[in-house]
PDB file of C-alpha atoms in Angstrom:
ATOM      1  CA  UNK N  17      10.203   5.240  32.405  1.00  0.00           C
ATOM      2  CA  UNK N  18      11.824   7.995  29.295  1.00  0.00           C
ATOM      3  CA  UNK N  19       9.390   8.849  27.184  1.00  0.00           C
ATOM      4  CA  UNK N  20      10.933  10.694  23.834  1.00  0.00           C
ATOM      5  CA  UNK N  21       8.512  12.268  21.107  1.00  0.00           C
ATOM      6  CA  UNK N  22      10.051  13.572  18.354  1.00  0.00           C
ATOM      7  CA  UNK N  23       8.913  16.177  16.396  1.00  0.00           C
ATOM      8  CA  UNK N  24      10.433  18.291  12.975  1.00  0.00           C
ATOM      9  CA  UNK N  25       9.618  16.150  10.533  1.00  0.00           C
ATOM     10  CA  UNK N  26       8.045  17.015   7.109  1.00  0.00           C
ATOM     11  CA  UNK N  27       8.021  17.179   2.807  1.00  0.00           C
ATOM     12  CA  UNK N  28      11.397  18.699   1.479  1.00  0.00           C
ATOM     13  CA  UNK N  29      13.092  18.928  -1.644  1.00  0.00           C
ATOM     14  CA  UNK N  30      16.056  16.994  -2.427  1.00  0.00           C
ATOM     15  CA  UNK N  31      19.092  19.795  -1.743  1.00  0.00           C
ATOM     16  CA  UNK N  32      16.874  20.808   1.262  1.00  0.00           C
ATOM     17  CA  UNK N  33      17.319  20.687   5.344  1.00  0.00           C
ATOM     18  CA  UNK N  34      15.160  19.328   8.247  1.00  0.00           C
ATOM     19  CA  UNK N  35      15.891  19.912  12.011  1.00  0.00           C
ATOM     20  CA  UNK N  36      14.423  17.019  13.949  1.00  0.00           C
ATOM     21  CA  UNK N  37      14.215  17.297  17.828  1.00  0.00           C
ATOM     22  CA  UNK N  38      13.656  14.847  20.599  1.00  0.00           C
ATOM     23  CA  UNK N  39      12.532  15.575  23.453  1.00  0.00           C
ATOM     24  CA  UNK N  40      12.952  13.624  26.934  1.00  0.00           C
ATOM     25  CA  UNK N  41      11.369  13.405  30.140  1.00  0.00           C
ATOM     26  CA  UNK N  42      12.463  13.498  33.522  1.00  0.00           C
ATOM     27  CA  UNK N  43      15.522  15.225  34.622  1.00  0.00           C
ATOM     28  CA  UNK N  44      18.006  11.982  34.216  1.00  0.00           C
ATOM     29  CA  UNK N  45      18.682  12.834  30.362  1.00  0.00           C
ATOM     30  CA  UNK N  46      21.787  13.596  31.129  1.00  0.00           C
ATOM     31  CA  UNK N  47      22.907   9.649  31.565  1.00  0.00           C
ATOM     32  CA  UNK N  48      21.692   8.503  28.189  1.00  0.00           C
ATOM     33  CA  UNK N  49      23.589   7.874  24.940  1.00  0.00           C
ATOM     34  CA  UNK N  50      20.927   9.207  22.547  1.00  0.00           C
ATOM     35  CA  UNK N  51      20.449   7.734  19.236  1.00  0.00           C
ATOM     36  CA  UNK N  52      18.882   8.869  15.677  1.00  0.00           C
ATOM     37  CA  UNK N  53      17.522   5.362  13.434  1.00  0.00           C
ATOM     38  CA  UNK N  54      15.496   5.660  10.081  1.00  0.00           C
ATOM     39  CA  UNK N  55      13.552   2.905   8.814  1.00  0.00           C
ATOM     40  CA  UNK N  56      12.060   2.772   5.341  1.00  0.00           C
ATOM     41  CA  UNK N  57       9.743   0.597   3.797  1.00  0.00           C
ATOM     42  CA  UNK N  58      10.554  -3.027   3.821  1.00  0.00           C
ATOM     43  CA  UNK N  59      13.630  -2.221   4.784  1.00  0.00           C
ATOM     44  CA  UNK N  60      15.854  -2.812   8.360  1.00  0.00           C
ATOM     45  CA  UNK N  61      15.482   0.181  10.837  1.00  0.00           C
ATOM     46  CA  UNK N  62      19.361   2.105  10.628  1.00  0.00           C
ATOM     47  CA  UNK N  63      21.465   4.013  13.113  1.00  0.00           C
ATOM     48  CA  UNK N  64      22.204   7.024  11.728  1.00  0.00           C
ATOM     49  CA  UNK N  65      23.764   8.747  14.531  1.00  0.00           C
ATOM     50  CA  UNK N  66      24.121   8.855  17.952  1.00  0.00           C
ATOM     51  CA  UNK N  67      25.840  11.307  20.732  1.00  0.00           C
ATOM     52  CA  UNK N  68      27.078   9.919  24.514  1.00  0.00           C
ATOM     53  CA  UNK N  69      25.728  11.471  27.385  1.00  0.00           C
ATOM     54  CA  UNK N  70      27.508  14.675  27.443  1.00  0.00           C
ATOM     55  CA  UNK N  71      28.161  14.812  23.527  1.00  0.00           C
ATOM     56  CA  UNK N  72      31.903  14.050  23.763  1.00  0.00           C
ATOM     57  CA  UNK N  73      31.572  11.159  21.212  1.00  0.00           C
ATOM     58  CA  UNK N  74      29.537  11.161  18.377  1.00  0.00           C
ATOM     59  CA  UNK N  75      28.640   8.363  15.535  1.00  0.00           C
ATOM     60  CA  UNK N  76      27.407   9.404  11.932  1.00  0.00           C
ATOM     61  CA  UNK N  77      26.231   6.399   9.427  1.00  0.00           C
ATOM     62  CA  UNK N  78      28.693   6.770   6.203  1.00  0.00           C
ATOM     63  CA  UNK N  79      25.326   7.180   4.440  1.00  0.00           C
ATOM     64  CA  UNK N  80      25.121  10.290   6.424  1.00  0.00           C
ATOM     65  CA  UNK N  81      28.184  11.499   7.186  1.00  0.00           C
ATOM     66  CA  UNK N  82      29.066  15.218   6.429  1.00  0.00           C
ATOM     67  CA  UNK N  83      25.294  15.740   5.516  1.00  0.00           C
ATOM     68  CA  UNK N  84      23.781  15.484   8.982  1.00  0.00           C
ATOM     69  CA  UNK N  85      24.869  16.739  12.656  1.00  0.00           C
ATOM     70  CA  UNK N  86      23.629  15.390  16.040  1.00  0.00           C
ATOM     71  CA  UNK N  87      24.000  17.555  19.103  1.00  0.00           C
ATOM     72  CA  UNK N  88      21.987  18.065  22.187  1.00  0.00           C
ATOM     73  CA  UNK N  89      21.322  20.097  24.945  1.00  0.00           C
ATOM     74  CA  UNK N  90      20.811  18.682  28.488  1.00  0.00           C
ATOM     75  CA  UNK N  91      19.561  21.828  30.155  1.00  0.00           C
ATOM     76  CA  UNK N  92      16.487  21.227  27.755  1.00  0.00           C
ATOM     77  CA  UNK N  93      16.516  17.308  27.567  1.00  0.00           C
ATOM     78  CA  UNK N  94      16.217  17.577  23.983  1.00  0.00           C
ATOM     79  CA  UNK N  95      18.385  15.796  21.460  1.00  0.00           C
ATOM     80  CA  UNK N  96      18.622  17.543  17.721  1.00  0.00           C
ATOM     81  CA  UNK N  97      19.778  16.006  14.353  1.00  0.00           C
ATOM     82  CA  UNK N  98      19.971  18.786  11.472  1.00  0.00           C
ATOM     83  CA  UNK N  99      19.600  16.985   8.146  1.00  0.00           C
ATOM     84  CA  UNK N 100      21.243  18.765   5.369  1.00  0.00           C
ATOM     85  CA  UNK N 101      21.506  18.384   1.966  1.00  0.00           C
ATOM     86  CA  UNK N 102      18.407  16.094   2.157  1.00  0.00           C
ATOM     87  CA  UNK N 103      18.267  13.131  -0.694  1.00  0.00           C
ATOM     88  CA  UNK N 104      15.486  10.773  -1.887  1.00  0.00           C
ATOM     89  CA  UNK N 105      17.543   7.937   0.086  1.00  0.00           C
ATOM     90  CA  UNK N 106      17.019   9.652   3.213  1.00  0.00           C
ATOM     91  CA  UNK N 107      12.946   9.381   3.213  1.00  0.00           C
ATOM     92  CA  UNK N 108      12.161   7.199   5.775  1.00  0.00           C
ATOM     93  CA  UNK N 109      10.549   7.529   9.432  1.00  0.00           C
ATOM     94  CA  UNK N 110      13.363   8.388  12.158  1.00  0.00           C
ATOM     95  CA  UNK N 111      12.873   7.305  15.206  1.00  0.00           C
ATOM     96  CA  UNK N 112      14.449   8.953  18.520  1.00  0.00           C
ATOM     97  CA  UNK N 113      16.327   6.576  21.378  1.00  0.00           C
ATOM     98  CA  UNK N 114      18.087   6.157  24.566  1.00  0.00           C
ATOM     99  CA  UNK N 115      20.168   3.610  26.175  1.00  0.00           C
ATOM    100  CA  UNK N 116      21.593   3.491  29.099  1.00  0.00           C
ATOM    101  CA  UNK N 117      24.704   2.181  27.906  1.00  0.00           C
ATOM    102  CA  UNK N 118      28.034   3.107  25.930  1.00  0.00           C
ATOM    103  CA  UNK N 119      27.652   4.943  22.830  1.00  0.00           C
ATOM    104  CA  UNK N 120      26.147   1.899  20.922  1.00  0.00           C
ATOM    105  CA  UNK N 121      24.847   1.325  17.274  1.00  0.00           C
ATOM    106  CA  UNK N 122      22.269  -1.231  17.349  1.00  0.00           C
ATOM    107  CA  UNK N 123      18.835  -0.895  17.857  1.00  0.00           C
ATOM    108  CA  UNK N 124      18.787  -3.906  20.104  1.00  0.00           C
ATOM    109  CA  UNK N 125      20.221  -1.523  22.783  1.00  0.00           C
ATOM    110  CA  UNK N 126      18.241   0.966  23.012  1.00  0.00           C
ATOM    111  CA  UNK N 127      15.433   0.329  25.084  1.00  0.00           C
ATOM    112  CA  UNK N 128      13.243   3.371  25.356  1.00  0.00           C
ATOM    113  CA  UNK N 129      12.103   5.344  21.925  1.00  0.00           C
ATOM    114  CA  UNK N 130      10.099   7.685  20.706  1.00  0.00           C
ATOM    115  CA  UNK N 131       6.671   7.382  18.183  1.00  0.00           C
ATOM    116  CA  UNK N 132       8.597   8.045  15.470  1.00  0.00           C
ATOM    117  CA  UNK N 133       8.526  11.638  12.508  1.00  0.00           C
ATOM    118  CA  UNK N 134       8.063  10.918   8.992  1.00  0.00           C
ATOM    119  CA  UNK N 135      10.902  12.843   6.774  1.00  0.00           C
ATOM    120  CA  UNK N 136      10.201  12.665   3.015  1.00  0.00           C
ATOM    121  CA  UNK N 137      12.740  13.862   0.743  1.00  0.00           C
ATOM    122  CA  UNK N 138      10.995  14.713  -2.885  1.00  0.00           C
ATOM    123  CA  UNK N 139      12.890  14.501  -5.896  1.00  0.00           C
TER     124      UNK N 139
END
């Protein structure tokens, strides 16, 4: 079984940046299309990005797009999404995932994820 934790999270002012990491275990990391989701309140949990298993391909939310950058590094089976110019809309807790399958954007195929890192984005 993966088990992710993510970790990064925190209070920032709108304007501001956040890196969040993920980090895997075992030594398969390598094979997984990683995913980055946020979920607010009462509202559906999003895919905001997501990277294949050896970064070629990458998918940014247009919500996102331009603002944030997912990358990762497979020597330290960590996955990273650097959140810049951080608004309001952005609070939410992100959540870190893996699936075993093509680059995908639903949650629904990602079977393995992490606790979860609140990211709150003050005004």
């Amino acid at each position: 079984q993966v088990q992710l934790v993510e970790s990064g999270g925190g209070l920032v002012q709108a304007g501001g940046s956040l890196r969040l990491s993920c980090a895997a275990s075992g030594r398969t990391f390598s094979s997984y299309t990683m995913g980055w989701f946020r979920q607010a309140p009462g509202e559906e949990r999003e895919c905001v990005s997501a990277i294949s298993s050896i970064g070629g391909r990458t998918y940014y939310a247009d919500s996102v797009k331009g603002r944030f950058t997912i990358s990762r590094d497979n020597a330290k089976n960590t996955v990273y999404l650097q959140m810049n110019s951080l608004k309001p809309e952005d609070t939410a807790v992100y959540y870190c995932a893996a699936s075993s399958n093509w680059i995908r954007t639903g949650s629904q195929y990602y079977p393995y994820w992490g606790q979860g890192t609140q990211v709150t984005v003050s005004s």
